[in-house]
Amino acid sequence: MRDVGWRWRWQRVPMRRPWDVADAWVGLLTLLALLLVVPAAGNAAGRAVAERGMSARAAQMTERHEAVAVLLRDAPRAGADAGAARGKLSEDEALVRARWSGPDGLSRVGDVVAVLGQHKGDRVRIWVHEDGQLAEVPLSRARVTGDAILAGLVAASLAALLLVALRRMCRRCLDRARLCAWDREWAEVGPQWGEYS
C-alpha cells in the first residue's frame, strides 16, 4: 500500500471523515500560528522590555553621576576575610572606607566596593546621587539588551507551548469524536458480520 501520510486528509477518499478534515485544518492553522504568532510574541515582549529598560537607564543616567573615590585603607588581600556581610559583592571584592566629592563639591566618606588587594590611596570609580550619596551602577546597554532578548525568547517559547497544547487538546477532542463514530458504525455493521459466517 502506498504511504500517503497526512495528505489523504486533503484528498477526497472514501475513508475520509469530517473529523479528519477538521484535524487537517487544525494542524495547518497551528503551523501557520507557529510561524506567525511565535515570532510576533517574542518580538513584542522583547521590544517592550527593551523600551522599559532604556527608559529606566535614561532616568538613572540623569539622576546618577560617576565619581572617583580615594581609598582611605588597604583592601583585604586575596584569601583574607573580606567581611562577614558580602551582600552583592563577588568573591574578589570587599567594602573599604573611601573619600569622594559629590556633584555639589562637598567631600563625603563611606564604604565603597574595591577589589581585594587594592591599597590606600588607590582610586575607585563609583556612582553617586545628586546629593553625593552612593548609588548603584546604572543599567548598561548590554544588560538591557540581554533582558530584552531573554524576554523575547521566553515569550516566544510560551506562545509555542500554548499553541502546541491547544493543538493536542483539539486532537483529543477529535479522537473522541472518531471513537464515538466508529462505535456507532460498528454497532450498525457488526451484527451483520454474523449473517455471512
PDB file of C-alpha atoms in Angstrom:
ATOM      1  CA  MET A   1       0.000   0.000   0.000  1.00  0.00           C
ATOM      2  CA  ARG A   2       1.305   3.420  -0.944  1.00  0.00           C
ATOM      3  CA  ASP A   3       2.056   5.632   2.054  1.00  0.00           C
ATOM      4  CA  VAL A   4       0.275   8.976   1.590  1.00  0.00           C
ATOM      5  CA  GLY A   5       0.780  10.208   5.167  1.00  0.00           C
ATOM      6  CA  TRP A   6      -1.203  13.282   6.154  1.00  0.00           C
ATOM      7  CA  ARG A   7      -2.069  14.160   2.542  1.00  0.00           C
ATOM      8  CA  TRP A   8      -5.039  11.764   2.434  1.00  0.00           C
ATOM      9  CA  ARG A   9      -6.966  14.103   4.716  1.00  0.00           C
ATOM     10  CA  TRP A  10      -6.982  16.723   1.953  1.00  0.00           C
ATOM     11  CA  GLN A  11      -7.984  14.275  -0.801  1.00  0.00           C
ATOM     12  CA  ARG A  12     -11.494  13.059  -1.495  1.00  0.00           C
ATOM     13  CA  VAL A  13     -11.229   9.400  -0.495  1.00  0.00           C
ATOM     14  CA  PRO A  14     -13.991   7.137   0.858  1.00  0.00           C
ATOM     15  CA  MET A  15     -12.270   6.641   4.231  1.00  0.00           C
ATOM     16  CA  ARG A  16     -12.045  10.387   4.933  1.00  0.00           C
ATOM     17  CA  ARG A  17     -14.415  11.590   7.634  1.00  0.00           C
ATOM     18  CA  PRO A  18     -15.352  15.149   8.697  1.00  0.00           C
ATOM     19  CA  TRP A  19     -13.140  14.958  11.808  1.00  0.00           C
ATOM     20  CA  ASP A  20     -10.187  14.031   9.584  1.00  0.00           C
ATOM     21  CA  VAL A  21     -10.709  17.227   7.589  1.00  0.00           C
ATOM     22  CA  ALA A  22     -11.082  19.196  10.844  1.00  0.00           C
ATOM     23  CA  ASP A  23      -7.850  17.630  12.131  1.00  0.00           C
ATOM     24  CA  ALA A  24      -6.033  18.643   8.947  1.00  0.00           C
ATOM     25  CA  TRP A  25      -7.299  22.229   9.239  1.00  0.00           C
ATOM     26  CA  VAL A  26      -6.332  22.449  12.914  1.00  0.00           C
ATOM     27  CA  GLY A  27      -2.858  21.175  12.034  1.00  0.00           C
ATOM     28  CA  LEU A  28      -2.476  23.696   9.220  1.00  0.00           C
ATOM     29  CA  LEU A  29      -3.719  26.568  11.403  1.00  0.00           C
ATOM     30  CA  THR A  30      -1.346  25.508  14.188  1.00  0.00           C
ATOM     31  CA  LEU A  31       1.582  25.522  11.773  1.00  0.00           C
ATOM     32  CA  LEU A  32       0.641  28.982  10.479  1.00  0.00           C
ATOM     33  CA  ALA A  33       0.228  30.254  14.034  1.00  0.00           C
ATOM     34  CA  LEU A  34       3.648  28.859  14.978  1.00  0.00           C
ATOM     35  CA  LEU A  35       5.196  30.656  12.017  1.00  0.00           C
ATOM     36  CA  LEU A  36       3.405  33.974  12.643  1.00  0.00           C
ATOM     37  CA  VAL A  37       2.373  34.257  16.297  1.00  0.00           C
ATOM     38  CA  VAL A  38       5.524  32.902  17.948  1.00  0.00           C
ATOM     39  CA  PRO A  39       7.923  35.418  16.341  1.00  0.00           C
ATOM     40  CA  ALA A  40       5.406  38.236  16.873  1.00  0.00           C
ATOM     41  CA  ALA A  41       5.056  37.379  20.579  1.00  0.00           C
ATOM     42  CA  GLY A  42       8.827  37.230  21.024  1.00  0.00           C
ATOM     43  CA  ASN A  43       9.321  40.494  19.175  1.00  0.00           C
ATOM     44  CA  ALA A  44       6.602  42.303  21.134  1.00  0.00           C
ATOM     45  CA  ALA A  45       7.898  41.116  24.510  1.00  0.00           C
ATOM     46  CA  GLY A  46      11.499  41.920  23.611  1.00  0.00           C
ATOM     47  CA  ARG A  47      10.611  45.415  22.400  1.00  0.00           C
ATOM     48  CA  ALA A  48       8.514  46.149  25.495  1.00  0.00           C
ATOM     49  CA  VAL A  49      11.307  45.084  27.850  1.00  0.00           C
ATOM     50  CA  ALA A  50      13.905  46.983  25.802  1.00  0.00           C
ATOM     51  CA  GLU A  51      11.846  50.194  25.832  1.00  0.00           C
ATOM     52  CA  ARG A  52      11.197  49.937  29.558  1.00  0.00           C
ATOM     53  CA  GLY A  53      14.860  49.152  30.240  1.00  0.00           C
ATOM     54  CA  MET A  54      16.144  52.015  28.105  1.00  0.00           C
ATOM     55  CA  SER A  55      13.725  54.422  29.833  1.00  0.00           C
ATOM     56  CA  ALA A  56      14.950  53.240  33.233  1.00  0.00           C
ATOM     57  CA  ARG A  57      18.564  53.548  32.073  1.00  0.00           C
ATOM     58  CA  ALA A  58      17.982  57.095  30.789  1.00  0.00           C
ATOM     59  CA  ALA A  59      16.372  58.081  34.104  1.00  0.00           C
ATOM     60  CA  GLN A  60      19.248  56.550  36.069  1.00  0.00           C
ATOM     61  CA  MET A  61      21.841  58.302  33.920  1.00  0.00           C
ATOM     62  CA  THR A  62      20.233  61.696  34.634  1.00  0.00           C
ATOM     63  CA  GLU A  63      19.937  61.045  38.400  1.00  0.00           C
ATOM     64  CA  ARG A  64      23.366  59.490  38.949  1.00  0.00           C
ATOM     65  CA  HIS A  65      26.848  60.787  38.320  1.00  0.00           C
ATOM     66  CA  GLU A  66      30.147  58.994  38.003  1.00  0.00           C
ATOM     67  CA  ALA A  67      32.771  59.994  40.568  1.00  0.00           C
ATOM     68  CA  VAL A  68      36.185  58.872  41.779  1.00  0.00           C
ATOM     69  CA  ALA A  69      36.713  57.696  45.356  1.00  0.00           C
ATOM     70  CA  VAL A  70      40.134  57.510  47.033  1.00  0.00           C
ATOM     71  CA  LEU A  71      40.623  54.538  49.366  1.00  0.00           C
ATOM     72  CA  LEU A  72      41.435  55.512  52.963  1.00  0.00           C
ATOM     73  CA  ARG A  73      42.541  51.978  53.920  1.00  0.00           C
ATOM     74  CA  ASP A  74      44.017  48.946  52.237  1.00  0.00           C
ATOM     75  CA  ALA A  75      41.503  46.430  50.911  1.00  0.00           C
ATOM     76  CA  PRO A  76      41.862  42.933  52.378  1.00  0.00           C
ATOM     77  CA  ARG A  77      44.234  40.677  50.473  1.00  0.00           C
ATOM     78  CA  ALA A  78      43.016  37.691  48.491  1.00  0.00           C
ATOM     79  CA  GLY A  79      42.314  34.802  50.831  1.00  0.00           C
ATOM     80  CA  ALA A  80      41.865  37.095  53.830  1.00  0.00           C
ATOM     81  CA  ASP A  81      38.475  37.601  55.469  1.00  0.00           C
ATOM     82  CA  ALA A  82      36.825  40.322  53.386  1.00  0.00           C
ATOM     83  CA  GLY A  83      33.952  40.802  55.805  1.00  0.00           C
ATOM     84  CA  ALA A  84      31.037  38.762  57.054  1.00  0.00           C
ATOM     85  CA  ALA A  85      28.293  40.556  55.128  1.00  0.00           C
ATOM     86  CA  ARG A  86      29.198  40.161  51.441  1.00  0.00           C
ATOM     87  CA  GLY A  87      25.772  41.135  50.095  1.00  0.00           C
ATOM     88  CA  LYS A  88      26.043  41.643  46.333  1.00  0.00           C
ATOM     89  CA  LEU A  89      29.832  41.548  46.337  1.00  0.00           C
ATOM     90  CA  SER A  90      31.721  38.986  44.315  1.00  0.00           C
ATOM     91  CA  GLU A  91      34.495  36.812  45.750  1.00  0.00           C
ATOM     92  CA  ASP A  92      37.229  39.279  44.752  1.00  0.00           C
ATOM     93  CA  GLU A  93      35.549  42.408  46.184  1.00  0.00           C
ATOM     94  CA  ALA A  94      35.275  43.997  49.616  1.00  0.00           C
ATOM     95  CA  LEU A  95      33.823  47.131  51.187  1.00  0.00           C
ATOM     96  CA  VAL A  96      36.591  49.642  52.005  1.00  0.00           C
ATOM     97  CA  ARG A  97      36.445  53.117  53.571  1.00  0.00           C
ATOM     98  CA  ALA A  98      36.963  55.866  50.986  1.00  0.00           C
ATOM     99  CA  ARG A  99      36.553  59.607  50.386  1.00  0.00           C
ATOM    100  CA  TRP A 100      34.914  61.258  47.341  1.00  0.00           C
ATOM    101  CA  SER A 101      33.407  64.562  46.254  1.00  0.00           C
ATOM    102  CA  GLY A 102      29.768  64.744  45.186  1.00  0.00           C
ATOM    103  CA  PRO A 103      28.296  66.848  42.362  1.00  0.00           C
ATOM    104  CA  ASP A 104      27.819  69.654  44.894  1.00  0.00           C
ATOM    105  CA  GLY A 105      31.588  69.727  45.605  1.00  0.00           C
ATOM    106  CA  LEU A 106      31.250  68.558  49.226  1.00  0.00           C
ATOM    107  CA  SER A 107      33.551  65.812  50.442  1.00  0.00           C
ATOM    108  CA  ARG A 108      31.989  62.580  51.678  1.00  0.00           C
ATOM    109  CA  VAL A 109      33.297  59.443  53.414  1.00  0.00           C
ATOM    110  CA  GLY A 110      31.800  55.972  53.224  1.00  0.00           C
ATOM    111  CA  ASP A 111      32.334  52.352  52.300  1.00  0.00           C
ATOM    112  CA  VAL A 112      32.829  51.642  48.590  1.00  0.00           C
ATOM    113  CA  VAL A 113      33.370  48.426  46.670  1.00  0.00           C
ATOM    114  CA  ALA A 114      37.045  47.763  45.987  1.00  0.00           C
ATOM    115  CA  VAL A 115      38.963  44.840  44.542  1.00  0.00           C
ATOM    116  CA  LEU A 116      40.795  42.678  47.076  1.00  0.00           C
ATOM    117  CA  GLY A 117      44.413  43.741  47.394  1.00  0.00           C
ATOM    118  CA  GLN A 118      43.964  47.414  46.442  1.00  0.00           C
ATOM    119  CA  HIS A 119      45.978  49.860  48.546  1.00  0.00           C
ATOM    120  CA  LYS A 120      45.300  53.032  50.466  1.00  0.00           C
ATOM    121  CA  GLY A 121      45.270  55.959  48.022  1.00  0.00           C
ATOM    122  CA  ASP A 122      44.105  53.882  45.046  1.00  0.00           C
ATOM    123  CA  ARG A 123      41.265  55.355  43.038  1.00  0.00           C
ATOM    124  CA  VAL A 124      37.933  53.561  42.527  1.00  0.00           C
ATOM    125  CA  ARG A 125      35.156  54.597  40.150  1.00  0.00           C
ATOM    126  CA  ILE A 126      31.768  54.980  41.879  1.00  0.00           C
ATOM    127  CA  TRP A 127      28.303  56.345  41.114  1.00  0.00           C
ATOM    128  CA  VAL A 128      26.580  58.924  43.309  1.00  0.00           C
ATOM    129  CA  HIS A 129      23.198  60.663  43.508  1.00  0.00           C
ATOM    130  CA  GLU A 130      22.734  64.433  43.216  1.00  0.00           C
ATOM    131  CA  ASP A 131      23.221  64.727  46.980  1.00  0.00           C
ATOM    132  CA  GLY A 132      26.575  62.913  46.803  1.00  0.00           C
ATOM    133  CA  GLN A 133      25.333  59.688  48.418  1.00  0.00           C
ATOM    134  CA  LEU A 134      26.441  56.390  46.902  1.00  0.00           C
ATOM    135  CA  ALA A 135      24.244  54.930  44.152  1.00  0.00           C
ATOM    136  CA  GLU A 136      24.188  51.657  42.283  1.00  0.00           C
ATOM    137  CA  VAL A 137      25.736  51.467  38.834  1.00  0.00           C
ATOM    138  CA  PRO A 138      23.128  52.422  36.196  1.00  0.00           C
ATOM    139  CA  LEU A 139      21.799  49.777  33.865  1.00  0.00           C
ATOM    140  CA  SER A 140      24.127  49.133  30.950  1.00  0.00           C
ATOM    141  CA  ARG A 141      23.014  48.825  27.334  1.00  0.00           C
ATOM    142  CA  ALA A 142      24.278  45.230  27.350  1.00  0.00           C
ATOM    143  CA  ARG A 143      22.122  44.403  30.383  1.00  0.00           C
ATOM    144  CA  VAL A 144      19.020  45.970  28.781  1.00  0.00           C
ATOM    145  CA  THR A 145      19.695  44.123  25.521  1.00  0.00           C
ATOM    146  CA  GLY A 146      20.225  40.832  27.344  1.00  0.00           C
ATOM    147  CA  ASP A 147      17.000  41.270  29.313  1.00  0.00           C
ATOM    148  CA  ALA A 148      15.101  42.068  26.096  1.00  0.00           C
ATOM    149  CA  ILE A 149      16.478  39.002  24.315  1.00  0.00           C
ATOM    150  CA  LEU A 150      15.634  36.785  27.277  1.00  0.00           C
ATOM    151  CA  ALA A 151      12.096  38.197  27.493  1.00  0.00           C
ATOM    152  CA  GLY A 152      11.620  37.633  23.761  1.00  0.00           C
ATOM    153  CA  LEU A 153      12.814  34.035  23.963  1.00  0.00           C
ATOM    154  CA  VAL A 154      10.606  33.297  26.965  1.00  0.00           C
ATOM    155  CA  ALA A 155       7.534  34.867  25.330  1.00  0.00           C
ATOM    156  CA  ALA A 156       8.138  33.005  22.062  1.00  0.00           C
ATOM    157  CA  SER A 157       8.619  29.711  23.930  1.00  0.00           C
ATOM    158  CA  LEU A 158       5.440  30.208  25.955  1.00  0.00           C
ATOM    159  CA  ALA A 159       3.477  31.072  22.810  1.00  0.00           C
ATOM    160  CA  ALA A 160       4.785  27.939  21.083  1.00  0.00           C
ATOM    161  CA  LEU A 161       3.935  25.758  24.095  1.00  0.00           C
ATOM    162  CA  LEU A 162       0.450  27.242  24.272  1.00  0.00           C
ATOM    163  CA  LEU A 163      -0.194  26.601  20.578  1.00  0.00           C
ATOM    164  CA  VAL A 164       1.082  23.025  20.801  1.00  0.00           C
ATOM    165  CA  ALA A 165      -1.070  22.415  23.893  1.00  0.00           C
ATOM    166  CA  LEU A 166      -4.147  23.782  22.094  1.00  0.00           C
ATOM    167  CA  ARG A 167      -3.373  21.521  19.131  1.00  0.00           C
ATOM    168  CA  ARG A 168      -3.177  18.500  21.416  1.00  0.00           C
ATOM    169  CA  MET A 169      -6.468  19.398  23.103  1.00  0.00           C
ATOM    170  CA  CYS A 170      -8.178  19.710  19.718  1.00  0.00           C
ATOM    171  CA  ARG A 171      -6.663  16.407  18.647  1.00  0.00           C
ATOM    172  CA  ARG A 172      -8.009  14.677  21.772  1.00  0.00           C
ATOM    173  CA  CYS A 173     -11.495  16.038  21.125  1.00  0.00           C
ATOM    174  CA  LEU A 174     -11.311  14.862  17.513  1.00  0.00           C
ATOM    175  CA  ASP A 175     -10.052  11.433  18.619  1.00  0.00           C
ATOM    176  CA  ARG A 176     -13.046  11.119  20.958  1.00  0.00           C
ATOM    177  CA  ALA A 177     -15.356  12.025  18.062  1.00  0.00           C
ATOM    178  CA  ARG A 178     -13.618   9.398  15.900  1.00  0.00           C
ATOM    179  CA  LEU A 179     -14.018   6.690  18.544  1.00  0.00           C
ATOM    180  CA  CYS A 180     -17.687   7.533  19.134  1.00  0.00           C
ATOM    181  CA  ALA A 181     -18.372   7.454  15.382  1.00  0.00           C
ATOM    182  CA  TRP A 182     -16.536   4.158  14.979  1.00  0.00           C
ATOM    183  CA  ASP A 183     -18.537   2.681  17.870  1.00  0.00           C
ATOM    184  CA  ARG A 184     -21.803   3.785  16.227  1.00  0.00           C
ATOM    185  CA  GLU A 185     -20.766   2.411  12.841  1.00  0.00           C
ATOM    186  CA  TRP A 186     -19.619  -0.866  14.382  1.00  0.00           C
ATOM    187  CA  ALA A 187     -22.920  -1.179  16.232  1.00  0.00           C
ATOM    188  CA  GLU A 188     -24.653  -0.988  12.814  1.00  0.00           C
ATOM    189  CA  VAL A 189     -22.246  -3.186  10.831  1.00  0.00           C
ATOM    190  CA  GLY A 190     -21.027  -5.619  13.498  1.00  0.00           C
ATOM    191  CA  PRO A 191     -24.201  -7.708  13.786  1.00  0.00           C
ATOM    192  CA  GLN A 192     -24.306  -8.166  10.005  1.00  0.00           C
ATOM    193  CA  TRP A 193     -20.960  -9.956  10.034  1.00  0.00           C
ATOM    194  CA  GLY A 194     -22.520 -12.891  11.844  1.00  0.00           C
ATOM    195  CA  GLU A 195     -25.008 -13.346   9.000  1.00  0.00           C
ATOM    196  CA  TYR A 196     -22.246 -14.134   6.484  1.00  0.00           C
ATOM    197  CA  SER A 197     -20.395 -16.746   8.512  1.00  0.00           C
TER     198      SER A 197
END
